[in-house]
Short mmCIF file of C-alpha atoms in Angstrom, two decimals:
data_model
loop_
_atom_site.label_atom_id
_atom_site.label_comp_id
_atom_site.label_asym_id
_atom_site.label_seq_id
_atom_site.Cartn_x
_atom_site.Cartn_y
_atom_site.Cartn_z
CA MET A 11 68.30 121.27 -12.88
CA ALA A 12 70.62 124.66 -12.40
CA THR A 13 73.67 123.93 -10.36
CA GLN A 14 73.94 125.48 -7.39
CA GLN A 15 76.62 128.42 -6.99
CA VAL A 16 78.53 127.36 -3.96
CA SER A 17 80.35 130.39 -1.37
CA GLU A 18 83.86 130.80 -1.49
CA TYR A 19 83.66 129.70 2.38
CA GLU A 20 81.86 126.54 1.62
CA ARG A 21 84.71 125.75 -1.25
CA LYS A 22 87.78 126.13 1.17
CA ARG A 23 85.75 124.67 4.26
CA LEU A 24 85.57 121.67 1.33
CA ASP A 25 89.08 122.16 0.07
CA ASN A 26 89.87 121.57 4.44
CA ILE A 27 87.86 118.22 4.55
CA ARG A 28 89.39 116.77 1.82
CA ARG A 29 92.77 117.51 2.58
CA ASN A 30 92.36 116.13 6.18
CA ASP A 31 90.84 112.97 4.69
CA GLU A 32 93.69 112.10 2.48
CA MET A 33 95.68 113.14 5.49
CA MET A 34 94.21 110.55 7.64
CA ALA A 35 94.24 107.82 5.08
CA ALA A 36 98.26 107.97 4.55
CA LEU A 37 98.56 107.63 8.41
CA LYS A 38 96.24 104.79 8.20
CA LEU A 39 94.31 106.45 10.97
CA ARG A 40 91.12 105.15 10.30
CA SER A 41 92.22 101.24 10.54
CA LYS A 42 93.96 101.49 13.79
CA ALA A 43 90.31 103.00 15.32
CA THR A 44 88.33 100.10 13.67
CA GLU A 45 91.26 97.34 14.93
CA LEU A 46 90.85 98.94 18.53
CA LEU A 47 87.17 99.46 18.97
CA SER A 48 86.32 95.48 17.82
CA LYS A 49 88.92 94.48 20.57
CA ARG A 50 86.56 97.09 23.40
CA PRO A 51 84.70 94.43 25.72
CA ARG A 52 81.31 94.27 24.88
CA VAL A 53 78.98 94.55 27.44
CA GLY A 54 77.98 91.84 30.28
CA THR A 55 81.94 89.62 29.12
CA LYS A 56 84.33 89.87 31.51
CA SER A 57 87.61 92.03 31.08
CA HIS A 58 91.13 90.68 32.12
CA ILE A 59 92.48 91.60 34.81
CA VAL A 60 96.19 93.24 34.13
CA LYS A 61 98.23 92.51 37.51
CA SER A 62 100.74 95.65 37.66
CA GLU A 63 104.59 94.39 38.74
CA LYS A 64 105.08 94.59 42.53
CA LYS A 65 107.90 97.24 43.22
CA PRO A 66 110.71 96.02 45.60
CA LYS A 67 110.41 96.65 48.83
CA THR A 68 112.76 99.29 50.44
CA GLU A 69 115.39 98.76 52.54
CA THR A 70 113.42 100.92 55.24
CA PRO A 71 109.85 99.79 55.26
CA VAL A 72 106.79 101.88 56.07
CA VAL A 73 105.77 101.77 59.37
CA ILE A 74 102.04 102.53 59.93
CA ARG A 75 101.15 103.46 63.35
CA ARG A 76 98.94 101.67 64.91
CA SER A 77 97.30 102.59 68.55
CA LEU A 78 96.96 99.62 71.90
CA ARG A 79 93.49 99.52 71.66
CA THR A 80 93.04 98.00 67.88
CA ARG A 81 95.95 96.04 68.87
CA GLY A 82 94.75 94.12 71.75
CA ILE A 83 96.89 95.06 73.74
CA PRO A 84 95.73 96.77 77.84
CA PRO A 85 96.78 100.91 78.00
CA ASP A 86 100.39 101.63 78.61
CA SER A 87 100.22 102.41 82.61
CA LYS A 88 104.06 104.21 82.07
CA GLY A 89 103.37 107.44 83.52
CA LEU A 90 101.21 106.54 86.49
CA ASP A 91 101.82 105.90 89.86
CA ALA A 92 102.44 102.45 90.14
CA ASP A 93 100.55 102.52 93.55
CA ALA A 94 97.52 103.50 92.51
CA VAL A 95 97.14 101.29 89.16
CA ASP A 96 95.16 98.14 89.68
CA PHE A 97 98.35 95.24 88.64
CA ASN A 98 96.64 92.81 89.51
CA SER A 99 93.85 93.87 87.47
CA LEU A 100 96.28 93.78 84.28
CA THR A 101 98.85 91.48 84.14
CA ASN A 102 98.09 90.29 88.18
CA LYS A 103 103.08 91.01 88.73
CA SER A 104 103.89 94.52 89.65
CA PRO A 105 106.75 95.82 87.53
CA THR A 106 110.13 95.30 88.98
CA LYS A 107 111.10 98.96 87.52
CA ILE A 108 109.72 101.80 86.32
CA GLU A 109 112.46 104.13 84.17
CA PRO A 110 112.83 107.54 84.83
CA SER A 111 113.02 110.57 82.89
CA VAL A 112 115.96 111.43 84.61
CA LYS A 113 118.53 108.72 87.22
CA SER A 114 120.82 111.27 89.10
CA PHE A 115 123.67 109.09 90.72
CA GLY A 116 125.53 110.67 93.37
CA PRO A 117 124.59 113.30 96.05
CA LEU A 118 122.69 116.24 94.92
CA PRO A 119 122.66 119.59 96.44
CA MET A 120 119.79 121.17 97.89
CA THR A 121 120.19 124.15 96.86
CA ASP A 122 119.79 122.77 93.61
CA ALA A 123 116.63 120.17 94.58
CA TYR A 124 114.79 123.53 95.85
CA ARG A 125 111.63 124.00 94.17
CA GLY A 126 109.86 126.55 96.24
CA ALA A 127 108.47 130.21 95.90
CA CYS A 128 110.89 131.90 98.99
CA SER A 129 113.90 131.13 100.05
CA ASP A 130 114.30 127.88 102.30
CA ARG A 131 117.24 129.28 104.16
CA SER A 132 115.68 130.29 107.52
CA PHE A 133 113.92 126.08 107.25
CA VAL A 134 117.36 124.84 106.28
CA GLU A 135 118.23 126.74 109.83
CA ALA A 136 115.34 125.51 111.35
CA LEU A 137 116.30 121.94 111.02
CA VAL A 138 119.73 122.13 111.97
CA GLY A 139 118.69 123.48 115.44
CA MET A 140 116.19 120.66 115.48
CA GLY A 141 118.46 118.41 115.26
CA ASN A 142 121.29 119.21 117.43
CA GLU A 143 119.15 119.30 120.20
CA GLU A 144 117.40 116.52 119.44
CA ALA A 145 120.17 114.59 118.47
CA GLN A 146 121.73 111.51 120.50
CA SER A 147 124.40 108.81 119.24
CA PRO A 148 123.52 105.53 118.01
CA GLU A 149 124.16 103.79 121.18
CA GLN A 150 121.62 105.62 123.16
CA PHE A 151 118.31 105.61 121.26
CA GLY A 152 117.61 103.12 122.02
CA SER A 153 117.50 104.54 126.20
CA CYS A 154 116.17 107.47 124.43
CA ILE A 155 112.74 106.37 123.22
CA GLU A 156 112.86 104.42 126.49
CA ARG A 157 112.90 107.81 128.77
CA GLU A 158 110.11 108.89 126.44
CA PHE A 159 107.79 106.60 126.11
CA PHE A 160 108.18 103.61 129.25
CA ASN A 161 108.99 105.47 132.64
CA ASP A 162 106.19 106.56 134.36
CA ALA A 163 104.82 110.15 133.95
CA SER A 164 105.62 109.89 130.68
CA VAL A 165 103.74 106.93 130.21
CA GLU A 166 101.12 108.26 132.88
CA LYS A 167 100.57 110.97 131.19
CA ARG A 168 100.41 109.86 127.49
CA LYS A 169 97.51 107.36 129.36
CA GLY A 170 95.76 110.82 130.61
CA GLU A 171 95.51 112.04 127.11
CA ILE A 172 94.61 108.93 125.30
CA GLU A 173 91.93 108.19 127.97
CA ALA A 174 90.79 111.62 128.01
CA PHE A 175 90.14 112.10 124.51
CA LYS A 176 86.97 111.80 122.58
CA LEU A 177 86.42 111.20 119.09
CA GLU A 178 83.31 114.15 118.40
CA SER A 179 86.78 116.79 119.29
CA LEU A 180 88.28 116.66 117.21
CA SER A 181 87.84 118.74 114.13
CA LEU A 182 89.35 120.56 111.01
CA ASP A 183 89.99 124.43 110.97
CA PRO A 184 90.49 125.94 107.57
CA ASP A 185 94.17 127.41 109.46
CA ASN A 186 95.40 123.62 109.25
CA ILE A 187 94.89 122.77 105.29
CA ALA A 188 97.62 123.33 103.02
CA ARG A 189 98.76 122.11 99.28
CA VAL A 190 102.17 121.18 100.71
CA VAL A 191 103.33 118.92 97.45
CA PRO A 192 101.77 119.77 93.47
CA GLY A 193 100.62 116.51 92.46
CA ARG A 194 99.26 112.97 94.07
CA ILE A 195 100.96 112.89 97.16
CA THR A 196 102.18 109.01 98.57
CA ASN A 197 103.55 109.66 101.40
CA VAL A 198 102.76 111.64 104.38
CA ARG A 199 105.01 111.46 107.65
CA PHE A 200 104.32 113.97 110.83
CA PHE A 201 108.35 114.29 113.00
CA PRO A 202 108.72 112.92 115.68
CA SER A 203 109.19 115.69 117.99
CA SER A 204 106.48 116.97 120.42
CA SER A 205 108.62 120.36 120.06
CA VAL A 206 107.39 121.04 116.46
CA LYS A 207 104.10 120.06 114.38
CA MET A 208 105.75 119.37 111.22
CA ILE A 209 104.68 117.53 108.25
CA VAL A 210 106.54 116.40 105.36
CA ALA A 211 104.55 114.77 102.23
CA GLY A 212 106.17 113.21 99.12
CA ASN A 213 104.54 113.06 95.42
CA LYS A 214 104.07 110.90 92.60
CA TYR A 215 107.06 112.67 90.58
CA GLY A 216 109.99 112.44 93.30
CA ASP A 217 109.23 115.74 95.19
CA ILE A 218 109.18 116.03 98.85
CA GLY A 219 107.38 119.58 100.65
CA PHE A 220 107.86 120.38 104.66
CA MET A 221 104.67 122.55 106.18
CA ASN A 222 104.62 123.49 110.17
CA VAL A 223 101.02 122.72 110.71
CA GLY A 224 99.32 126.70 111.09
CA GLU A 225 101.81 128.08 109.31
CA SER A 226 101.75 128.82 104.98
CA GLU A 227 105.62 128.59 103.73
CA VAL A 228 105.55 125.29 102.34
CA TYR A 229 109.67 124.60 101.39
CA LEU A 230 109.69 121.89 98.74
CA TYR A 231 112.37 119.49 97.05
CA HIS A 232 113.04 117.48 94.37
CA PRO A 233 114.96 114.91 94.81
CA HIS A 234 113.68 112.02 93.19
CA GLU A 235 111.97 111.58 89.89
CA ALA A 236 109.51 109.61 90.32
CA PRO A 237 107.46 108.18 92.95
CA ILE A 238 108.20 108.31 96.44
CA SER A 239 107.50 105.15 98.15
CA GLY A 240 108.84 106.02 101.95
CA ILE A 241 110.30 108.91 104.46
CA LEU A 242 111.52 108.23 107.62
CA VAL A 243 112.52 110.93 109.65
CA GLN A 244 115.29 110.00 111.92
CA PRO A 245 114.40 110.74 116.11
CA HIS A 246 117.78 110.61 117.38
CA CYS A 247 118.31 113.70 114.70
CA LEU A 248 115.39 115.41 112.94
CA SER A 249 117.85 117.35 110.47
CA LYS A 250 117.77 114.16 108.49
CA ILE A 251 115.71 112.55 106.71
CA TYR A 252 115.51 108.91 104.41
CA THR A 253 112.90 108.94 101.46
CA SER A 254 112.56 106.25 99.22
CA CYS A 255 111.51 106.44 95.31
CA TYR A 256 110.91 103.94 92.36
CA ASP A 257 113.21 105.05 90.96
CA GLY A 258 115.42 102.47 93.22
CA LEU A 259 117.22 104.90 95.12
CA VAL A 260 117.67 105.80 98.77
CA ARG A 261 118.58 109.55 99.42
CA LEU A 262 119.23 110.93 103.09
CA MET A 263 118.45 114.77 103.66
CA ASP A 264 120.87 116.28 105.46
CA ALA A 265 120.10 118.95 106.72
CA GLU A 266 123.74 120.45 108.09
CA LYS A 267 125.56 119.10 105.30
CA GLU A 268 123.02 120.70 102.71
CA MET A 269 123.00 117.68 100.73
CA PHE A 270 120.96 114.52 99.73
CA ASP A 271 123.55 112.14 99.74
CA LEU A 272 123.17 109.03 97.64
CA VAL A 273 122.75 105.69 99.92
CA PHE A 274 121.37 102.88 98.02
CA ASN A 275 121.03 102.42 93.92
CA SER A 276 119.09 99.64 92.67
CA ASP A 277 118.11 97.95 89.66
CA GLU A 278 114.81 97.40 90.40
CA CYS A 279 111.56 99.89 92.69
CA ILE A 280 111.74 99.98 96.09
CA TYR A 281 108.04 99.93 96.95
CA THR A 282 108.61 101.01 101.09
CA LEU A 283 110.59 101.72 103.82
CA SER A 284 110.70 101.13 107.19
CA GLN A 285 112.93 100.97 110.51
CA PRO A 286 112.31 99.99 113.92
CA LYS A 287 112.08 102.26 116.59
CA ASN A 288 114.72 101.44 118.54
CA GLU A 289 117.26 100.52 115.65
CA ALA A 290 118.34 103.75 113.78
CA ASN A 291 122.31 102.35 111.91
CA CYS A 292 119.50 99.96 109.40
CA LEU A 293 117.30 100.98 106.86
CA TYR A 294 114.64 98.24 106.07
CA PHE A 295 113.02 98.40 101.98
CA GLY A 296 110.93 96.74 99.94
CA GLU A 297 112.94 96.27 96.80
CA GLY A 298 111.56 93.99 93.18
CA ARG A 299 108.85 91.94 93.59
CA GLY A 300 109.11 90.76 97.32
CA GLY A 301 112.10 91.25 98.07
CA LEU A 302 112.53 92.50 101.68
CA THR A 303 116.41 93.86 101.46
CA ILE A 304 118.63 95.18 105.03
CA TRP A 305 120.71 98.20 104.63
CA ASP A 306 123.65 98.02 107.66
CA ASN A 307 125.14 102.03 107.36
CA ARG A 308 127.83 101.03 109.59
CA ILE A 309 129.00 98.61 106.67
CA GLY A 310 127.50 100.99 103.65
CA LYS A 311 125.99 97.59 101.97
CA CYS A 312 123.03 95.74 102.69
CA SER A 313 123.59 92.85 105.52
CA SER A 314 120.63 90.43 104.61
CA ASN A 315 118.40 89.91 101.30
CA TRP A 316 114.89 87.87 100.73
CA VAL A 317 112.59 87.17 98.72
CA LEU A 318 108.83 87.20 101.09
CA HIS A 319 106.27 87.89 98.47
CA GLU A 320 105.53 86.76 95.34
CA ASP A 321 104.82 90.16 94.18
CA ARG A 322 106.06 94.03 95.42
CA ILE A 323 105.72 95.02 99.13
CA ASN A 324 103.82 97.19 100.00
CA THR A 325 104.53 98.14 103.71
CA ILE A 326 106.90 97.30 106.20
CA ASP A 327 105.93 97.89 109.52
CA PHE A 328 107.90 96.72 112.82
CA ASN A 329 106.35 95.76 116.66
CA CYS A 330 106.85 97.71 118.70
CA GLU A 331 107.30 95.23 122.33
CA ASN A 332 109.41 94.06 120.25
CA PRO A 333 111.22 94.57 117.43
CA HIS A 334 112.30 91.70 116.06
CA ILE A 335 109.04 91.15 115.07
CA VAL A 336 107.62 92.31 111.03
CA ALA A 337 104.67 92.66 109.50
CA THR A 338 104.45 92.98 105.65
CA SER A 339 102.11 93.52 103.58
CA SER A 340 101.92 92.67 99.47
CA SER A 341 99.69 92.75 95.89
CA ASP A 342 99.64 89.01 95.92
CA GLY A 343 97.28 89.51 98.14
CA THR A 344 98.98 87.67 101.75
CA ALA A 345 100.48 89.37 104.73
CA CYS A 346 102.49 87.95 106.99
CA THR A 347 104.41 88.42 110.49
CA TRP A 348 108.13 87.86 109.68
CA ASP A 349 110.83 86.49 113.24
CA LEU A 350 114.05 88.19 111.78
CA ARG A 351 116.12 86.19 113.93
CA TYR A 352 115.53 83.07 113.31
CA THR A 353 116.21 81.88 109.18
CA ASP A 354 115.95 78.46 107.42
CA GLY A 355 118.93 78.07 105.16
CA GLY A 356 119.29 81.38 104.87
CA LYS A 357 115.91 81.65 104.72
CA LEU A 358 112.97 82.87 106.48
CA THR A 359 108.95 81.92 106.97
CA ALA A 360 106.53 83.18 107.93
CA LEU A 361 105.25 83.08 111.51
CA LYS A 362 101.28 83.83 110.48
CA THR A 363 99.91 84.21 106.79
CA PHE A 364 96.60 87.00 106.58
CA THR A 365 94.78 85.76 103.46
CA HIS A 366 92.95 88.50 100.89
CA LYS A 367 91.44 88.27 97.85
CA ARG A 368 93.14 90.79 96.45
CA ALA A 369 95.64 92.48 97.18
CA VAL A 370 96.74 93.50 100.25
CA GLN A 371 97.91 97.48 100.66
CA SER A 372 98.78 97.94 104.03
CA ALA A 373 99.58 95.69 107.36
CA TYR A 374 100.55 97.63 110.59
CA PHE A 375 100.43 97.17 114.28
CA SER A 376 98.44 98.67 117.04
CA PRO A 377 100.03 100.54 119.77
CA SER A 378 100.35 98.44 122.06
CA GLY A 379 101.67 95.23 119.18
CA CYS A 380 99.05 93.40 120.20
CA SER A 381 96.57 93.61 117.31
CA LEU A 382 97.48 94.01 113.59
CA ALA A 383 95.15 95.72 111.01
CA THR A 384 95.77 95.43 107.04
CA THR A 385 93.67 97.15 103.79
CA SER A 386 92.93 95.65 100.87
CA THR A 387 91.30 96.66 97.22
CA ASP A 388 88.73 93.32 98.06
CA ASN A 389 87.11 95.93 100.23
CA THR A 390 87.31 94.86 103.50
CA ILE A 391 89.71 95.87 106.65
CA GLY A 392 91.11 93.19 107.92
CA ILE A 393 91.85 93.41 112.14
CA TYR A 394 93.80 90.51 114.10
CA SER A 395 94.13 90.04 117.76
CA GLY A 396 95.27 87.90 120.31
CA VAL A 397 98.42 86.52 121.81
CA ASN A 398 98.92 84.42 117.84
CA LEU A 399 97.34 87.20 116.68
CA GLU A 400 94.55 83.64 115.84
CA VAL A 401 91.49 86.13 116.75
CA ALA A 402 90.44 87.23 112.41
CA ALA A 403 87.86 89.67 111.70
CA THR A 404 86.83 91.68 108.79
CA THR A 405 85.07 94.50 108.05
CA TYR A 406 84.43 95.81 104.48
CA HIS A 407 84.83 98.84 103.64
CA ASN A 408 85.18 100.45 99.65
CA ASN A 409 89.15 100.67 99.24
CA GLN A 410 88.20 101.43 95.11
CA THR A 411 90.45 103.63 95.12
CA GLY A 412 90.96 103.37 91.31
CA ARG A 413 93.90 104.91 89.54
CA TRP A 414 94.23 108.77 89.82
CA ILE A 415 94.39 107.90 93.54
CA SER A 416 96.42 106.43 96.11
CA SER A 417 95.47 103.48 97.51
CA PHE A 418 93.48 102.95 100.86
CA ARG A 419 96.08 102.53 104.26
CA ALA A 420 94.43 101.83 107.49
CA ILE A 421 96.34 103.69 110.32
CA TRP A 422 95.96 103.12 113.93
CA GLY A 423 95.60 105.88 115.66
CA TRP A 424 96.62 106.65 119.31
CA ASP A 425 95.86 103.34 121.37
CA ASP A 426 93.79 100.25 120.05
CA SER A 427 91.12 101.05 120.53
CA TYR A 428 90.25 103.03 116.32
CA ILE A 429 91.17 102.73 113.06
CA PHE A 430 91.29 106.01 110.51
CA VAL A 431 90.92 104.90 107.33
CA GLY A 432 89.70 107.46 104.19
CA ASN A 433 86.20 106.73 101.84
CA MET A 434 85.63 108.28 98.62
CA LYS A 435 83.22 110.78 99.66
CA ARG A 436 85.31 113.07 100.90
CA GLY A 437 85.52 111.55 104.51
CA VAL A 438 87.97 109.71 107.36
CA ASP A 439 85.96 106.85 108.33
CA VAL A 440 86.07 105.91 112.45
CA VAL A 441 87.18 102.30 112.20
CA SER A 442 86.24 100.10 116.27
CA ALA A 443 88.14 97.83 116.59
CA VAL A 444 86.01 96.46 119.66
CA ARG A 445 83.33 96.75 117.65
CA ARG A 446 84.55 95.53 114.42
CA GLU A 447 82.77 98.90 112.49
CA THR A 448 83.23 101.77 111.69
CA VAL A 449 81.91 104.07 114.23
CA MET A 450 82.12 107.37 113.11
CA THR A 451 82.81 109.00 110.21
CA LEU A 452 85.19 112.58 110.41
CA GLU A 453 83.22 115.54 107.77
CA SER A 454 84.05 118.70 107.28
CA PRO A 455 83.12 121.62 104.63
CA HIS A 456 86.44 122.80 104.25
CA ILE A 457 88.00 118.98 102.48
CA SER A 458 86.97 119.45 98.74
CA ALA A 459 89.47 115.89 98.04
CA ILE A 460 89.63 112.69 99.05
CA PRO A 461 91.85 111.93 102.01
CA CYS A 462 93.91 108.77 101.48
CA ARG A 463 96.62 108.23 102.84
CA PHE A 464 97.55 108.86 106.46
CA ASP A 465 99.62 109.53 109.44
CA ALA A 466 99.34 109.85 113.46
CA HIS A 467 101.01 112.49 115.83
CA PRO A 468 103.79 110.23 117.48
CA TYR A 469 103.61 112.10 120.62
CA GLU A 470 100.27 115.24 119.53
CA VAL A 471 96.74 113.10 120.67
CA GLY A 472 93.98 114.08 118.52
CA THR A 473 96.67 115.21 115.61
CA LEU A 474 96.26 113.76 113.15
CA ALA A 475 97.56 114.28 109.29
CA GLY A 476 95.36 113.44 106.20
CA ALA A 477 96.23 113.47 102.17
CA THR A 478 94.87 113.31 99.06
CA SER A 479 95.71 112.95 95.06
CA GLY A 480 95.98 116.57 95.09
CA GLY A 481 99.00 117.40 96.79
CA GLN A 482 96.25 119.06 99.61
CA VAL A 483 97.38 118.18 103.66
CA TYR A 484 94.56 118.05 106.17
CA ILE A 485 95.13 118.56 109.94
CA TRP A 486 92.41 117.11 112.23
CA THR A 487 93.31 118.48 116.09
CA SER A 488 91.15 117.98 119.36
CA ARG A 489 89.54 120.66 120.37
#
């Protein structure tokens, strides 16, 4: 057989293969590859797992963020108005302190606190003028109230106005609607004057706003850093206005000095502020968890402090006929009456306790002092009358406002006949104290939010203010 002739290309290829084989033989690559393949696990057999060595922990561990929901913790209510959160549903206790972002101690100039769009110069001058007109010394304050309310002429005039008043005459004029402060209103008050129709409202951000009824100008100040819990316009001097706040501060707005003076500073929340009508020197406020504190301006310190409830005090109200008798409402589910003149070993004993199934948001005496009305989140309004408030009746009312609306607080009108309270359908329910039921609802196409906090003008029969969680104030007047 003839030998096949090899081409030049094929010869070079064979030479390369031979040199590669010699090189692999010299490096023993084939034997090592065979050895590795022999150690390879067969299909169906278990392989050995080689555990890696644990790395030493670093000094600064890596923090993995987890939501409150995955950790089984209730949502954080920081930033919400404590008054609007049902703390009983979370911990059965109200917080004793809400830390504001900035807590300013000492006097605060009104110019630094002003947040209004227009100049407040004319407003401040008007306040000073009203203060000079109404000014009375503290010693004359009681006689001033007595002359105003109890002389024969004024009593007969007021009786006549009340007798002539009809619920059907209440109406809401669009000109009497204004946004006084930004955000949720927690407190609203009429100035206690027959010569001016001015309101002041406080909100959850620590603002207070002023407005003359029927006028468009609003004067806004920021003296606090947390929800406003109380407003007291001094009847003997309208240019002096006390405010209390969840930030633990009580301030005095003094228009003559153009200053927000610091009156009291607490490490606890202050939930409510009150004052009897015949007392200009002392302030009463609910402090911390169930505490009632009396501050005496004459000595510049607290004169008394009692723990009256197991949880926060929401309202403090004085009986106009017997100023030593006070009613308190609490988130512990009770309302109580007390006589501040009598203590037992430095402790007060309740004259009477009214029990609800859930938090009691308010307890107010009627204008005559003969009845008491309570509002509870158990969806009832309690009405108590009789010599010792022994005659009790409750009426159903939906008081579930939720977290975003300030709690309902039923107030008395201008006599012992009717109680006014907001409802969740953007109306105002009128409850008859005699019939123990809702007899009328104030409604208007001009109402765009739920009125939740109210005040009846102390001198103008038929003038009612309702405040909303949107910062609006509605003023009903009698036609």
